[in-house]
Amino acid sequence: MPFIELLQSNTVALVATVLVLGLLVGSFLNVVIYRLPVMMQNAWAREAAEMADEAEPELPRFDLIKPDSTCPSCGHLIRAWENIPVVSYLALGGKCSQCKTRISPRYPIVELITGLLSLAVAWHFGGTLHTVALLVFFWALIALTMIDVDHQLLPDSITLPLLWLGLLLNLGGTFVPLEQAVVGAVAGYLSLWSIYWAFKLLTGKEGMGYGDFKLFAAFGAWFGWASLPLIILLSSLVGAVVGIALIAIMGRDRQIPIPFGPYLCGAALVYVFWGGAITNWYLGSFA
Ligand SMILES: [Zn+2]
């Protein structure tokens, strides 16, 4: 395949292609971020009705494909040219073409972040299997971060496949030998599970959820058990920085529930790009 060979040999072609791909995927992630939690709620409603022996609620088809996207204000069907990542938002001046209601800037922001992060992965890792794998990894993390911010929820339908994929990739030792990946998956889950129960028994409060354990297990599956202490340390640092910023911006009395998932994701990002450098610097400071 000449196009694949071109991408492997030409960094500019690779980075440009991945940027466009990232923007398009970002547009799809907006759909996932909005629709997946609604699909989960619909599924729970159906299960609850089934358990209560009631008739299943009649819900119209709602998944990642259908219904077509419409303006939430006027119901105007979004046409293809109005759905071009970032470009359409700018061309429309951030407003619906029909009723002129403002469109949230978070849609183009998610698209832009997905595009730029994809570009950074391609730039850093080049035309390798690492790039392909890490693109999928970060796309999943963007969806998880936004869903956790919106709903304090990390869907199993994303965290568990991410875990399996990490183990599969490391069958061939893509990131770490398989033994380290398997131990990493178990250690990731059990370490946060233990902290959760210790914290809950001591304080009666819940600091995180089971989704966080599964996400941390996925990180262990991808990068091995040895990556976990650094990722948890980094997530505390990211959490402290964001926490202080939130207090400074919103005032300290605001009792907003802050999900832990986005900090884990931020820490994994730092680990992927700079984990090796941080570890070398740390070990070097003892030498
Ligand atoms: Zn409209």
Tab-separated table of C-alpha atoms and ligand atoms in Angstrom:
chain	number	residue	atom	x	y	z
A	1	MET	CA	0.000	0.000	0.000
A	2	PRO	CA	1.863	3.114	-1.223
A	3	PHE	CA	-0.132	5.512	1.001
A	4	ILE	CA	0.848	3.620	4.177
A	5	GLU	CA	4.483	3.572	3.015
A	6	LEU	CA	4.307	7.324	2.381
A	7	LEU	CA	2.996	7.889	5.934
A	8	GLN	CA	5.768	5.738	7.402
A	9	SER	CA	8.533	7.526	5.508
A	10	ASN	CA	7.252	11.123	5.357
A	11	THR	CA	6.678	12.854	8.712
A	12	VAL	CA	4.864	15.866	7.185
A	13	ALA	CA	2.379	13.619	5.335
A	14	LEU	CA	1.866	11.566	8.497
A	15	VAL	CA	1.294	14.546	10.790
A	16	ALA	CA	-1.072	16.272	8.318
A	17	THR	CA	-3.099	13.099	7.775
A	18	VAL	CA	-3.345	12.400	11.497
A	19	LEU	CA	-4.392	16.011	12.211
A	20	VAL	CA	-7.320	15.747	9.760
A	21	LEU	CA	-8.200	12.286	11.083
A	22	GLY	CA	-8.051	13.619	14.670
A	23	LEU	CA	-10.417	16.516	13.865
A	24	LEU	CA	-12.924	14.095	12.302
A	25	VAL	CA	-12.657	11.699	15.247
A	26	GLY	CA	-13.110	14.676	17.594
A	27	SER	CA	-16.424	15.392	15.880
A	28	PHE	CA	-17.467	11.762	16.473
A	29	LEU	CA	-16.292	11.961	20.116
A	30	ASN	CA	-18.710	14.881	20.636
A	31	VAL	CA	-21.489	12.480	19.624
A	32	VAL	CA	-20.182	9.741	21.954
A	33	ILE	CA	-19.787	12.180	24.880
A	34	TYR	CA	-23.359	13.399	24.539
A	35	ARG	CA	-25.146	10.191	23.527
A	36	LEU	CA	-23.423	7.347	25.398
A	37	PRO	CA	-24.632	8.495	28.882
A	38	VAL	CA	-28.186	8.913	27.505
A	39	MET	CA	-27.999	5.398	26.008
A	40	MET	CA	-26.871	4.071	29.406
A	41	GLN	CA	-29.769	5.821	31.176
A	42	ASN	CA	-32.220	4.349	28.644
A	43	ALA	CA	-30.751	0.876	29.228
A	44	TRP	CA	-31.072	1.321	33.025
A	45	ALA	CA	-34.710	2.451	32.623
A	46	ARG	CA	-35.441	-0.688	30.583
A	47	GLU	CA	-33.719	-2.935	33.164
A	48	ALA	CA	-35.566	-1.272	36.044
A	49	ALA	CA	-38.910	-1.760	34.269
A	50	GLU	CA	-38.043	-5.394	33.600
A	51	MET	CA	-37.191	-6.020	37.267
A	52	ALA	CA	-40.387	-4.327	38.426
A	53	ASP	CA	-42.327	-6.480	35.903
A	54	GLU	CA	-43.623	-3.351	34.206
A	55	ALA	CA	-44.019	-2.838	30.483
A	56	GLU	CA	-40.761	-1.703	28.884
A	57	PRO	CA	-40.778	2.071	28.322
A	58	GLU	CA	-41.316	2.911	24.651
A	59	LEU	CA	-38.167	4.815	23.754
A	60	PRO	CA	-37.435	6.003	20.209
A	61	ARG	CA	-34.230	4.656	18.642
A	62	PHE	CA	-31.281	6.526	20.129
A	63	ASP	CA	-27.710	5.366	19.565
A	64	LEU	CA	-24.455	6.673	18.104
A	65	ILE	CA	-25.893	6.564	14.546
A	66	LYS	CA	-29.567	7.582	14.897
A	67	PRO	CA	-31.317	10.012	15.142
A	68	ASP	CA	-29.444	12.473	12.886
A	69	SER	CA	-27.992	15.500	14.709
A	70	THR	CA	-30.306	18.479	14.983
A	71	CYS	CA	-30.164	21.937	16.551
A	72	PRO	CA	-31.410	21.525	20.158
A	73	SER	CA	-33.315	24.827	19.898
A	74	CYS	CA	-35.169	24.631	16.579
A	75	GLY	CA	-34.739	21.008	15.466
A	76	HIS	CA	-32.953	22.090	12.254
A	77	LEU	CA	-31.255	19.047	10.704
A	78	ILE	CA	-27.455	19.548	10.660
A	79	ARG	CA	-26.320	19.194	7.043
A	80	ALA	CA	-22.931	17.754	6.031
A	81	TRP	CA	-21.304	21.138	5.319
A	82	GLU	CA	-22.414	22.387	8.772
A	83	ASN	CA	-20.655	19.408	10.368
A	84	ILE	CA	-17.059	20.013	9.229
A	85	PRO	CA	-14.899	20.005	12.404
A	86	VAL	CA	-13.980	23.514	13.687
A	87	VAL	CA	-14.381	25.046	10.166
A	88	SER	CA	-18.200	24.957	10.194
A	89	TYR	CA	-18.339	26.473	13.688
A	90	LEU	CA	-16.179	29.388	12.549
A	91	ALA	CA	-18.047	29.775	9.217
A	92	LEU	CA	-21.406	29.844	11.031
A	93	GLY	CA	-20.065	32.339	13.593
A	94	GLY	CA	-20.884	29.857	16.384
A	95	LYS	CA	-24.645	30.040	15.625
A	96	CYS	CA	-27.287	27.690	14.209
A	97	SER	CA	-27.790	28.536	10.492
A	98	GLN	CA	-31.582	28.435	10.946
A	99	CYS	CA	-32.504	30.022	14.290
A	100	LYS	CA	-29.169	31.720	15.130
A	101	THR	CA	-29.044	30.170	18.637
A	102	ARG	CA	-25.484	30.056	19.982
A	103	ILE	CA	-23.701	26.687	19.604
A	104	SER	CA	-21.564	25.728	22.601
A	105	PRO	CA	-17.861	26.347	21.905
A	106	ARG	CA	-17.057	23.039	23.587
A	107	TYR	CA	-17.827	21.177	20.330
A	108	PRO	CA	-15.065	22.843	18.293
A	109	ILE	CA	-12.796	22.804	21.393
A	110	VAL	CA	-13.141	18.995	21.725
A	111	GLU	CA	-12.479	18.665	17.967
A	112	LEU	CA	-9.418	20.919	18.165
A	113	ILE	CA	-7.975	19.168	21.238
A	114	THR	CA	-8.499	15.754	19.591
A	115	GLY	CA	-6.827	16.993	16.385
A	116	LEU	CA	-3.836	18.577	18.142
A	117	LEU	CA	-3.305	15.669	20.544
A	118	SER	CA	-3.421	13.238	17.598
A	119	LEU	CA	-0.877	15.425	15.802
A	120	ALA	CA	1.381	15.403	18.881
A	121	VAL	CA	1.240	11.576	19.071
A	122	ALA	CA	2.152	11.238	15.360
A	123	TRP	CA	4.943	13.800	15.712
A	124	HIS	CA	6.387	12.151	18.818
A	125	PHE	CA	6.082	8.469	17.854
A	126	GLY	CA	6.291	8.665	14.013
A	127	GLY	CA	4.967	6.011	11.621
A	128	THR	CA	4.875	3.157	14.150
A	129	LEU	CA	2.420	0.790	15.801
A	130	HIS	CA	2.860	2.934	18.942
A	131	THR	CA	1.238	5.871	17.109
A	132	VAL	CA	-1.751	3.813	15.934
A	133	ALA	CA	-2.276	2.335	19.418
A	134	LEU	CA	-1.825	5.627	21.290
A	135	LEU	CA	-4.246	7.455	18.972
A	136	VAL	CA	-6.960	4.987	20.007
A	137	PHE	CA	-5.819	5.303	23.646
A	138	PHE	CA	-6.106	9.102	23.720
A	139	TRP	CA	-9.389	9.197	21.790
A	140	ALA	CA	-10.856	6.931	24.477
A	141	LEU	CA	-9.384	9.148	27.222
A	142	ILE	CA	-10.924	12.318	25.738
A	143	ALA	CA	-14.378	10.707	25.714
A	144	LEU	CA	-13.895	9.387	29.274
A	145	THR	CA	-12.703	12.762	30.585
A	146	MET	CA	-15.664	14.694	29.190
A	147	ILE	CA	-18.262	12.082	30.252
A	148	ASP	CA	-16.757	12.007	33.767
A	149	VAL	CA	-16.858	15.828	33.999
A	150	ASP	CA	-20.500	15.859	32.814
A	151	HIS	CA	-21.873	12.842	34.707
A	152	GLN	CA	-19.235	11.618	37.257
A	153	LEU	CA	-19.259	8.384	35.278
A	154	LEU	CA	-16.653	6.301	33.426
A	155	PRO	CA	-18.609	3.905	31.148
A	156	ASP	CA	-17.550	0.226	31.237
A	157	SER	CA	-18.136	0.180	27.481
A	158	ILE	CA	-14.975	2.322	27.136
A	159	THR	CA	-12.777	1.372	30.137
A	160	LEU	CA	-13.031	-2.421	29.705
A	161	PRO	CA	-12.251	-2.589	25.947
A	162	LEU	CA	-9.338	-0.235	26.677
A	163	LEU	CA	-8.053	-2.759	29.225
A	164	TRP	CA	-8.405	-5.731	26.814
A	165	LEU	CA	-6.707	-3.745	24.049
A	166	GLY	CA	-3.722	-2.967	26.299
A	167	LEU	CA	-3.283	-6.657	27.116
A	168	LEU	CA	-3.593	-7.628	23.418
A	169	LEU	CA	-1.009	-5.051	22.340
A	170	ASN	CA	1.405	-6.319	24.970
A	171	LEU	CA	0.979	-9.947	23.812
A	172	GLY	CA	3.701	-8.877	21.405
A	173	GLY	CA	5.365	-6.594	23.966
A	174	THR	CA	4.359	-3.364	22.164
A	175	PHE	CA	4.793	-1.217	25.297
A	176	VAL	CA	5.891	-3.659	28.035
A	177	PRO	CA	6.346	-7.444	28.350
A	178	LEU	CA	3.039	-9.301	28.854
A	179	GLU	CA	3.822	-10.285	32.486
A	180	GLN	CA	4.177	-6.624	33.450
A	181	ALA	CA	0.909	-5.796	31.671
A	182	VAL	CA	-1.082	-8.550	33.414
A	183	VAL	CA	0.322	-7.669	36.840
A	184	GLY	CA	-0.283	-4.007	35.991
A	185	ALA	CA	-3.981	-4.593	35.243
A	186	VAL	CA	-4.511	-6.439	38.539
A	187	ALA	CA	-2.376	-4.036	40.586
A	188	GLY	CA	-4.105	-1.025	39.032
A	189	TYR	CA	-7.549	-2.234	40.021
A	190	LEU	CA	-6.637	-3.533	43.485
A	191	SER	CA	-4.555	-0.522	44.557
A	192	LEU	CA	-7.346	2.023	44.015
A	193	TRP	CA	-9.957	-0.444	45.296
A	194	SER	CA	-7.981	-0.743	48.578
A	195	ILE	CA	-7.551	3.014	48.915
A	196	TYR	CA	-11.282	3.483	48.234
A	197	TRP	CA	-12.316	1.049	50.997
A	198	ALA	CA	-9.738	2.307	53.520
A	199	PHE	CA	-10.901	5.882	52.886
A	200	LYS	CA	-14.565	4.886	53.091
A	201	LEU	CA	-14.120	2.939	56.364
A	202	LEU	CA	-12.123	5.782	57.953
A	203	THR	CA	-14.154	8.791	56.793
A	204	GLY	CA	-17.474	7.361	55.550
A	205	LYS	CA	-16.911	9.262	52.299
A	206	GLU	CA	-16.397	8.025	48.765
A	207	GLY	CA	-13.455	9.650	47.026
A	208	MET	CA	-13.768	7.798	43.720
A	209	GLY	CA	-15.816	5.178	41.944
A	210	TYR	CA	-15.378	1.718	40.452
A	211	GLY	CA	-14.865	3.311	37.029
A	212	ASP	CA	-11.627	4.833	38.349
A	213	PHE	CA	-10.340	1.367	39.374
A	214	LYS	CA	-11.081	-0.008	35.891
A	215	LEU	CA	-9.428	2.961	34.198
A	216	PHE	CA	-6.310	2.590	36.367
A	217	ALA	CA	-6.309	-1.160	35.597
A	218	ALA	CA	-6.360	-0.258	31.883
A	219	PHE	CA	-3.300	1.978	32.378
A	220	GLY	CA	-1.557	-0.964	34.091
A	221	ALA	CA	-2.472	-3.187	31.121
A	222	TRP	CA	-1.024	-0.672	28.659
A	223	PHE	CA	2.127	0.509	30.409
A	224	GLY	CA	2.827	-2.177	33.047
A	225	TRP	CA	2.763	-2.158	36.842
A	226	ALA	CA	5.935	-0.054	37.073
A	227	SER	CA	4.116	2.923	35.484
A	228	LEU	CA	1.389	3.037	38.144
A	229	PRO	CA	3.180	4.834	41.030
A	230	LEU	CA	4.261	7.665	38.712
A	231	ILE	CA	0.779	7.966	37.139
A	232	ILE	CA	-0.900	8.162	40.560
A	233	LEU	CA	1.665	10.735	41.745
A	234	LEU	CA	1.133	12.799	38.585
A	235	SER	CA	-2.663	12.605	38.950
A	236	SER	CA	-2.386	14.014	42.501
A	237	LEU	CA	-0.259	16.870	41.141
A	238	VAL	CA	-2.701	17.527	38.280
A	239	GLY	CA	-5.555	17.356	40.830
A	240	ALA	CA	-3.842	19.814	43.177
A	241	VAL	CA	-3.153	22.312	40.363
A	242	VAL	CA	-6.716	22.103	38.978
A	243	GLY	CA	-8.207	22.139	42.521
A	244	ILE	CA	-6.312	25.313	43.453
A	245	ALA	CA	-7.289	26.913	40.137
A	246	LEU	CA	-10.972	26.033	40.708
A	247	ILE	CA	-10.883	27.480	44.227
A	248	ALA	CA	-9.222	30.638	42.903
A	249	ILE	CA	-11.768	31.025	40.084
A	250	MET	CA	-14.980	29.795	41.741
A	251	GLY	CA	-14.354	30.389	45.446
A	252	ARG	CA	-13.465	27.796	48.052
A	253	ASP	CA	-16.939	27.086	49.425
A	254	ARG	CA	-18.291	25.624	46.235
A	255	GLN	CA	-19.228	22.017	47.005
A	256	ILE	CA	-18.852	20.775	43.461
A	257	PRO	CA	-18.194	17.049	43.101
A	258	ILE	CA	-14.845	16.751	41.316
A	259	PRO	CA	-14.426	13.461	39.453
A	260	PHE	CA	-11.066	11.686	39.677
A	261	GLY	CA	-11.084	10.251	36.108
A	262	PRO	CA	-9.914	13.444	34.325
A	263	TYR	CA	-6.872	13.653	36.647
A	264	LEU	CA	-5.965	10.034	35.897
A	265	CYS	CA	-6.310	10.775	32.176
A	266	GLY	CA	-4.184	13.939	32.450
A	267	ALA	CA	-1.538	11.969	34.352
A	268	ALA	CA	-1.536	9.207	31.694
A	269	LEU	CA	-0.974	11.860	29.021
A	270	VAL	CA	2.031	13.287	30.902
A	271	TYR	CA	3.308	9.738	31.439
A	272	VAL	CA	3.079	8.783	27.736
A	273	PHE	CA	5.016	11.834	26.541
A	274	TRP	CA	7.411	12.478	29.440
A	275	GLY	CA	7.298	9.398	31.713
A	276	GLY	CA	10.683	8.156	30.543
A	277	ALA	CA	12.311	11.560	30.975
A	278	ILE	CA	10.802	12.018	34.461
A	279	THR	CA	11.973	8.543	35.567
A	280	ASN	CA	15.501	9.152	34.232
A	281	TRP	CA	15.682	12.524	35.935
A	282	TYR	CA	14.445	11.011	39.219
A	283	LEU	CA	16.880	8.076	39.103
A	284	GLY	CA	19.672	10.416	37.948
A	285	SER	CA	19.195	12.679	40.956
A	286	PHE	CA	20.341	9.781	43.177
A	287	ALA	CA	23.362	8.925	41.057
B	1	ZN	ZN	-31.494	26.148	15.440
